[in-house]
Amino acid sequence: AKNEGANRYLFFNDSMNKLAVKRLQVENLIRHGLKEDYFSVFYQPKMDIVTGQLVGMEALVRFITPKKGVISPASFIPVAEETGQILEIGEVVLQKTCEDVKRWIDQGLFHGRVAVNLSAKQFMLPFLCEQIDDILQRSELPSYHLELEITEGTVMQSPKLAIDTMKKLRARGIHLAMDDFGTGYSSLAYLKQFPLNTLKIDKAFVDDMTSARGRNMVDTIVTIAHNLNLTVVAEGVETAEQLQQLKQLRCEILQGYYYSKPLSAAEFAAFLKQQKQL
Ligand code: C2E
Ligand code: CA
Ligand code: CA
Ligand code: CA
């Protein structure tokens, strides 16, 4: 029995080791990727549920290396969060997004808002607003073209501080969206205090609309959002049936493969041109 215990300990230790090694590999890969400029931004259209017209898009980071191909955000974002590399990645994403959007506006292809994801570490930066000011100025993008997506987890780490930061961002004309709503732990009391514009319903809730219970849940979320004067975006919409159900539940904006997967900057420009001709 003693032996068995020792083995188990060894086994546990070994799997922990593998995890640590894997993490170190990802960390090194990210460092290399930042140096070589392997991070780019893809854009996923957000569509008005009634008119079917484009109203904006979400910027999504892509890590593509010549050797490894596409590395999924699910595998590198958690590591980048832990190592702090997310700060540099986030800055690159914001800078590239603002440059792309400025170009599309100048070309007369776009006049809406682009939504950029902010990680918890980024949101907590004491000089976040100044950093955003700098990037907007450098790219000559007016602040009212920018929206930031933050999760419940991020704002609930320190709700009072979060409210201050959110107010500063709003004062600049930047819009704020609560991302992945319903998957975290924010209380309704706080939700009311956060100066938000938009509430994004997580894909998991959209997927659950196959049951009456699931549809009730989305109905409830939309009702709460509308009571707080928030616009509702549903993410991960894949089917015409989901679209019809969300329309009935008075959700305003859709994002998902039903309309388009995330597109490279070149592909998205083509999408904008095609929209303009409609
Ligand atoms: P998220 O913010 O919830 O982004 C939505 C994710 O759902 C994206 O995955 C998008 O490609 C995917 N998606 C959209 N529509 C559909 C659909 O109809 N079906 C399916 N199956 N998936 C759909 P992605 O790009 O892999 O990003 C995953 C997560 O990584 C994001 O979830 C976000 O939390 C994080 N992330 C992505 N880009 C950034 C970034 O620039 N900064 C930060 N901090 N996090 C990011
Ligand atoms: Ca998001
Ligand atoms: Ca989301
Ligand atoms: Ca999500």
Short mmCIF file of C-alpha atoms and ligand atoms in Angstrom, two decimals:
data_model
loop_
_atom_site.label_atom_id
_atom_site.label_comp_id
_atom_site.label_asym_id
_atom_site.label_seq_id
_atom_site.Cartn_x
_atom_site.Cartn_y
_atom_site.Cartn_z
CA ALA A 1 0.00 0.00 0.00
CA LYS A 2 2.90 2.26 0.82
CA ASN A 3 4.33 1.60 -2.62
CA GLU A 4 1.06 2.40 -4.31
CA GLY A 5 0.91 5.74 -2.56
CA ALA A 6 4.37 6.58 -3.75
CA ASN A 7 3.43 5.65 -7.29
CA ARG A 8 0.37 7.77 -7.22
CA TYR A 9 2.42 10.67 -5.98
CA LEU A 10 4.92 10.14 -8.77
CA PHE A 11 2.14 9.95 -11.35
CA PHE A 12 0.57 13.14 -10.08
CA ASN A 13 3.92 14.84 -10.08
CA ASP A 14 4.60 13.70 -13.60
CA SER A 15 1.34 15.05 -15.02
CA MET A 16 1.96 18.34 -13.23
CA ASN A 17 5.38 18.43 -14.82
CA LYS A 18 3.96 17.87 -18.27
CA LEU A 19 1.55 20.74 -17.71
CA ALA A 20 4.36 23.03 -16.58
CA VAL A 21 6.50 22.07 -19.55
CA LYS A 22 3.60 22.63 -21.94
CA ARG A 23 2.96 26.02 -20.40
CA LEU A 24 6.59 27.01 -20.72
CA GLN A 25 6.52 25.97 -24.38
CA VAL A 26 3.45 28.13 -25.01
CA GLU A 27 5.05 31.02 -23.14
CA ASN A 28 8.15 30.78 -25.33
CA LEU A 29 6.04 30.46 -28.45
CA ILE A 30 4.12 33.63 -27.53
CA ARG A 31 7.35 35.53 -26.89
CA HIS A 32 8.62 34.43 -30.29
CA GLY A 33 5.27 35.29 -31.87
CA LEU A 34 5.28 38.80 -30.45
CA LYS A 35 8.81 39.38 -31.76
CA GLU A 36 7.98 38.04 -35.22
CA ASP A 37 4.58 39.76 -35.45
CA TYR A 38 2.62 36.51 -35.72
CA PHE A 39 -0.45 37.95 -34.00
CA SER A 40 -3.19 39.27 -36.23
CA VAL A 41 -6.82 40.28 -35.87
CA PHE A 42 -9.85 38.63 -37.45
CA TYR A 43 -13.30 40.25 -37.51
CA GLN A 44 -16.69 38.66 -37.02
CA PRO A 45 -19.72 40.64 -38.29
CA LYS A 46 -22.52 41.65 -35.92
CA MET A 47 -25.84 41.93 -37.70
CA ASP A 48 -29.09 43.75 -36.95
CA ILE A 49 -31.62 40.97 -36.33
CA VAL A 50 -34.47 42.82 -38.08
CA THR A 51 -32.76 44.36 -41.14
CA GLY A 52 -29.97 41.81 -41.52
CA GLN A 53 -27.56 44.71 -42.01
CA LEU A 54 -24.09 44.88 -40.53
CA VAL A 55 -23.90 47.08 -37.41
CA GLY A 56 -20.41 46.27 -36.18
CA MET A 57 -17.94 43.50 -35.58
CA GLU A 58 -15.92 41.78 -32.90
CA ALA A 59 -12.13 41.78 -33.18
CA LEU A 60 -10.69 38.35 -32.36
CA VAL A 61 -6.98 37.72 -31.99
CA ARG A 62 -5.33 35.06 -34.17
CA PHE A 63 -1.92 33.55 -33.56
CA ILE A 64 -0.58 32.04 -36.76
CA THR A 65 3.00 30.77 -37.07
CA PRO A 66 4.65 29.41 -40.23
CA LYS A 67 5.57 26.19 -38.39
CA LYS A 68 2.51 25.47 -36.23
CA GLY A 69 -0.25 27.11 -38.23
CA VAL A 70 -3.19 28.54 -36.31
CA ILE A 71 -2.91 28.35 -32.53
CA SER A 72 -6.33 28.60 -30.90
CA PRO A 73 -7.05 31.43 -28.40
CA ALA A 74 -8.35 28.75 -26.04
CA SER A 75 -4.83 27.35 -25.74
CA PHE A 76 -2.72 30.51 -25.59
CA ILE A 77 -4.95 33.16 -23.94
CA PRO A 78 -5.00 31.43 -20.51
CA VAL A 79 -1.20 31.12 -20.56
CA ALA A 80 -0.80 34.72 -21.72
CA GLU A 81 -3.10 35.82 -18.89
CA GLU A 82 -0.93 34.01 -16.37
CA THR A 83 2.41 35.26 -17.67
CA GLY A 84 1.20 38.81 -18.26
CA GLN A 85 1.98 38.55 -21.99
CA ILE A 86 -1.70 39.27 -22.57
CA LEU A 87 -0.87 42.94 -21.93
CA GLU A 88 1.42 43.10 -24.94
CA ILE A 89 -0.92 40.96 -27.05
CA GLY A 90 -3.83 43.20 -26.07
CA GLU A 91 -1.95 46.31 -27.10
CA VAL A 92 -1.08 44.78 -30.48
CA VAL A 93 -4.73 43.76 -31.03
CA LEU A 94 -6.03 47.21 -30.14
CA GLN A 95 -3.47 48.97 -32.34
CA LYS A 96 -4.09 46.74 -35.37
CA THR A 97 -7.85 46.92 -34.94
CA CYS A 98 -7.87 50.71 -34.79
CA GLU A 99 -5.66 50.92 -37.91
CA ASP A 100 -7.90 48.53 -39.87
CA VAL A 101 -11.12 50.27 -38.84
CA LYS A 102 -9.72 53.74 -39.59
CA ARG A 103 -8.88 52.53 -43.11
CA TRP A 104 -12.38 51.09 -43.66
CA ILE A 105 -13.97 54.32 -42.45
CA ASP A 106 -11.76 56.42 -44.75
CA GLN A 107 -12.72 54.15 -47.64
CA GLY A 108 -16.38 54.78 -46.86
CA LEU A 109 -16.96 51.10 -46.14
CA PHE A 110 -17.82 51.35 -42.46
CA HIS A 111 -19.23 53.77 -39.90
CA GLY A 112 -20.15 51.52 -36.96
CA ARG A 113 -18.34 50.27 -33.90
CA VAL A 114 -15.71 47.61 -33.50
CA ALA A 115 -15.68 45.60 -30.27
CA VAL A 116 -12.34 44.58 -28.77
CA ASN A 117 -11.97 42.02 -25.97
CA LEU A 118 -10.18 43.22 -22.85
CA SER A 119 -8.60 40.68 -20.51
CA ALA A 120 -8.83 41.10 -16.74
CA LYS A 121 -5.17 42.10 -16.44
CA GLN A 122 -5.59 44.71 -19.18
CA PHE A 123 -8.73 46.13 -17.63
CA MET A 124 -6.94 46.46 -14.27
CA LEU A 125 -4.02 48.44 -15.75
CA PRO A 126 -3.80 51.76 -13.87
CA PHE A 127 -2.94 53.52 -17.16
CA LEU A 128 -5.48 51.68 -19.34
CA CYS A 129 -7.35 54.84 -20.37
CA GLU A 130 -4.12 56.63 -21.28
CA GLN A 131 -2.97 53.64 -23.31
CA ILE A 132 -6.26 53.60 -25.21
CA ASP A 133 -6.08 57.39 -25.75
CA ASP A 134 -2.58 56.97 -27.21
CA ILE A 135 -3.63 54.20 -29.57
CA LEU A 136 -6.75 56.06 -30.75
CA GLN A 137 -4.67 59.17 -31.35
CA ARG A 138 -1.91 57.33 -33.22
CA SER A 139 -4.44 55.59 -35.46
CA GLU A 140 -6.61 58.72 -35.77
CA LEU A 141 -9.71 56.71 -34.94
CA PRO A 142 -12.50 58.64 -33.15
CA SER A 143 -13.32 56.98 -29.82
CA TYR A 144 -17.01 56.52 -30.72
CA HIS A 145 -16.03 53.76 -33.13
CA LEU A 146 -14.73 51.66 -30.25
CA GLU A 147 -16.48 49.24 -27.94
CA LEU A 148 -14.78 47.12 -25.29
CA GLU A 149 -15.98 43.66 -24.23
CA ILE A 150 -15.31 42.70 -20.64
CA THR A 151 -16.47 39.63 -18.76
CA GLU A 152 -18.29 39.35 -15.46
CA GLY A 153 -15.21 37.72 -13.96
CA THR A 154 -13.12 40.77 -14.84
CA VAL A 155 -15.43 43.38 -13.33
CA MET A 156 -16.30 41.30 -10.27
CA GLN A 157 -12.63 41.04 -9.21
CA SER A 158 -13.02 44.56 -7.87
CA PRO A 159 -16.44 45.99 -8.73
CA LYS A 160 -15.91 49.47 -7.26
CA LEU A 161 -12.66 49.98 -9.14
CA ALA A 162 -14.26 48.53 -12.26
CA ILE A 163 -17.09 51.08 -12.10
CA ASP A 164 -14.53 53.93 -11.93
CA THR A 165 -12.63 52.64 -14.94
CA MET A 166 -15.85 52.02 -16.86
CA LYS A 167 -17.01 55.58 -16.20
CA LYS A 168 -13.71 56.96 -17.49
CA LEU A 169 -14.02 54.92 -20.67
CA ARG A 170 -17.65 55.96 -21.17
CA ALA A 171 -16.69 59.61 -20.69
CA ARG A 172 -14.50 59.19 -23.80
CA GLY A 173 -17.45 57.96 -25.86
CA ILE A 174 -16.28 54.36 -25.78
CA HIS A 175 -19.06 51.78 -25.48
CA LEU A 176 -18.92 48.89 -23.03
CA ALA A 177 -20.29 45.37 -23.39
CA MET A 178 -20.63 42.70 -20.75
CA ASP A 179 -19.33 39.57 -22.47
CA ASP A 180 -20.39 35.96 -21.88
CA PHE A 181 -23.24 37.15 -19.69
CA GLY A 182 -24.69 34.49 -17.40
CA THR A 183 -21.56 32.37 -17.18
CA GLY A 184 -20.03 34.35 -14.29
CA TYR A 185 -21.19 35.57 -10.94
CA SER A 186 -22.16 39.20 -11.22
CA SER A 187 -25.15 40.05 -9.09
CA LEU A 188 -28.10 42.01 -10.42
CA ALA A 189 -27.34 44.71 -7.86
CA TYR A 190 -23.98 45.31 -9.51
CA LEU A 191 -25.22 44.89 -13.05
CA LYS A 192 -27.41 47.94 -12.42
CA GLN A 193 -24.40 49.99 -11.31
CA PHE A 194 -22.11 49.12 -14.22
CA PRO A 195 -22.29 51.80 -16.92
CA LEU A 196 -22.81 49.32 -19.77
CA ASN A 197 -24.28 49.74 -23.25
CA THR A 198 -24.54 46.14 -24.32
CA LEU A 199 -25.06 42.71 -22.91
CA LYS A 200 -23.75 39.69 -24.80
CA ILE A 201 -25.54 36.40 -24.30
CA ASP A 202 -23.06 33.55 -24.26
CA LYS A 203 -23.23 30.85 -26.94
CA ALA A 204 -24.04 28.23 -24.29
CA PHE A 205 -27.45 29.90 -23.71
CA VAL A 206 -28.10 30.15 -27.44
CA ASP A 207 -27.34 26.43 -27.79
CA ASP A 208 -29.78 25.67 -24.94
CA MET A 209 -32.72 27.23 -26.79
CA THR A 210 -33.69 23.77 -28.06
CA SER A 211 -35.57 23.31 -24.77
CA ALA A 212 -38.42 25.43 -23.37
CA ARG A 213 -36.34 25.90 -20.25
CA GLY A 214 -33.45 27.22 -22.28
CA ARG A 215 -35.69 29.61 -24.22
CA ASN A 216 -37.11 30.88 -20.92
CA MET A 217 -33.61 31.56 -19.72
CA VAL A 218 -32.78 33.69 -22.79
CA ASP A 219 -36.15 35.42 -22.43
CA THR A 220 -35.26 36.32 -18.84
CA ILE A 221 -31.80 37.61 -19.77
CA VAL A 222 -33.23 39.78 -22.57
CA THR A 223 -35.88 41.17 -20.20
CA ILE A 224 -33.26 42.05 -17.58
CA ALA A 225 -31.08 43.70 -20.22
CA HIS A 226 -33.96 45.76 -21.61
CA ASN A 227 -34.99 46.85 -18.12
CA LEU A 228 -31.46 48.21 -17.75
CA ASN A 229 -31.67 49.87 -21.20
CA LEU A 230 -28.99 47.61 -22.65
CA THR A 231 -28.77 46.36 -26.22
CA VAL A 232 -28.68 42.58 -26.46
CA VAL A 233 -26.22 40.72 -28.67
CA ALA A 234 -26.49 36.92 -29.02
CA GLU A 235 -23.24 35.16 -29.89
CA GLY A 236 -22.67 31.80 -31.52
CA VAL A 237 -25.86 31.88 -33.60
CA GLU A 238 -25.61 29.09 -36.17
CA THR A 239 -29.12 28.31 -37.45
CA ALA A 240 -32.15 30.04 -38.96
CA GLU A 241 -34.22 28.54 -36.14
CA GLN A 242 -32.07 30.22 -33.49
CA LEU A 243 -32.39 33.49 -35.42
CA GLN A 244 -36.21 33.23 -35.44
CA GLN A 245 -36.34 32.39 -31.73
CA LEU A 246 -34.00 35.26 -30.81
CA LYS A 247 -36.05 37.65 -32.93
CA GLN A 248 -39.20 36.58 -31.08
CA LEU A 249 -37.42 37.16 -27.78
CA ARG A 250 -36.56 40.70 -28.98
CA CYS A 251 -32.81 40.27 -29.05
CA GLU A 252 -31.39 43.07 -31.26
CA ILE A 253 -28.07 41.92 -32.66
CA LEU A 254 -26.72 38.57 -33.83
CA GLN A 255 -23.21 37.28 -34.17
CA GLY A 256 -22.37 33.78 -35.33
CA TYR A 257 -21.53 31.35 -38.09
CA TYR A 258 -25.10 31.72 -39.42
CA TYR A 259 -23.93 35.03 -40.92
CA SER A 260 -20.19 34.62 -40.96
CA LYS A 261 -17.23 33.11 -39.18
CA PRO A 262 -14.45 35.50 -38.09
CA LEU A 263 -12.74 36.89 -41.23
CA SER A 264 -9.23 38.14 -41.96
CA ALA A 265 -8.94 41.90 -42.54
CA ALA A 266 -8.89 41.35 -46.33
CA GLU A 267 -11.93 39.04 -46.19
CA PHE A 268 -13.78 41.44 -43.93
CA ALA A 269 -13.14 44.35 -46.32
CA ALA A 270 -14.71 42.24 -49.07
CA PHE A 271 -17.67 41.50 -46.78
CA LEU A 272 -18.11 45.25 -46.19
CA LYS A 273 -18.06 45.98 -49.93
CA GLN A 274 -20.67 43.32 -50.54
CA GLN A 275 -22.85 44.73 -47.72
CA LYS A 276 -22.68 48.19 -49.26
CA GLN A 277 -24.16 46.91 -52.51
CA LEU A 278 -27.20 45.41 -50.75
P1 C2E B 1 -15.54 35.25 -26.94
O1 C2E B 1 -15.16 36.64 -26.61
O2 C2E B 1 -16.78 34.72 -26.31
O3 C2E B 1 -15.61 35.20 -28.53
C1 C2E B 1 -16.55 34.43 -29.25
C2 C2E B 1 -15.94 33.15 -29.71
O4 C2E B 1 -16.98 32.34 -30.31
C3 C2E B 1 -14.87 33.29 -30.78
O5 C2E B 1 -13.91 32.24 -30.60
C4 C2E B 1 -15.66 33.07 -32.07
O6 C2E B 1 -14.86 32.66 -33.16
C5 C2E B 1 -16.60 31.99 -31.61
N1 C2E B 1 -17.83 31.93 -32.40
C6 C2E B 1 -18.54 32.96 -32.93
N2 C2E B 1 -19.66 32.53 -33.55
C7 C2E B 1 -19.67 31.18 -33.43
C8 C2E B 1 -20.57 30.16 -33.88
O7 C2E B 1 -21.59 30.41 -34.50
N3 C2E B 1 -20.24 28.88 -33.55
C9 C2E B 1 -19.12 28.57 -32.86
N4 C2E B 1 -18.87 27.28 -32.58
N5 C2E B 1 -18.24 29.52 -32.40
C10 C2E B 1 -18.52 30.80 -32.70
P2 C2E B 1 -12.35 32.50 -30.64
O8 C2E B 1 -12.02 33.52 -31.68
O9 C2E B 1 -11.67 31.17 -30.72
O10 C2E B 1 -12.05 33.16 -29.24
C11 C2E B 1 -12.23 32.45 -28.05
C12 C2E B 1 -12.11 33.34 -26.85
O11 C2E B 1 -10.78 33.86 -26.74
C13 C2E B 1 -13.02 34.58 -26.92
O12 C2E B 1 -14.33 34.24 -26.55
C14 C2E B 1 -12.32 35.48 -25.94
O13 C2E B 1 -12.65 35.15 -24.62
C15 C2E B 1 -10.86 35.14 -26.17
N6 C2E B 1 -10.29 36.13 -27.11
C16 C2E B 1 -10.32 36.18 -28.46
N7 C2E B 1 -9.67 37.26 -28.93
C17 C2E B 1 -9.22 37.94 -27.84
C18 C2E B 1 -8.46 39.16 -27.66
O14 C2E B 1 -8.08 39.87 -28.61
N8 C2E B 1 -8.18 39.52 -26.37
C19 C2E B 1 -8.60 38.78 -25.31
N9 C2E B 1 -8.28 39.20 -24.06
N10 C2E B 1 -9.30 37.65 -25.43
C20 C2E B 1 -9.62 37.23 -26.69
CA CA B 2 -15.99 38.64 -26.74
CA CA B 3 -18.48 36.35 -25.88
CA CA B 4 -18.31 33.10 -25.30
#
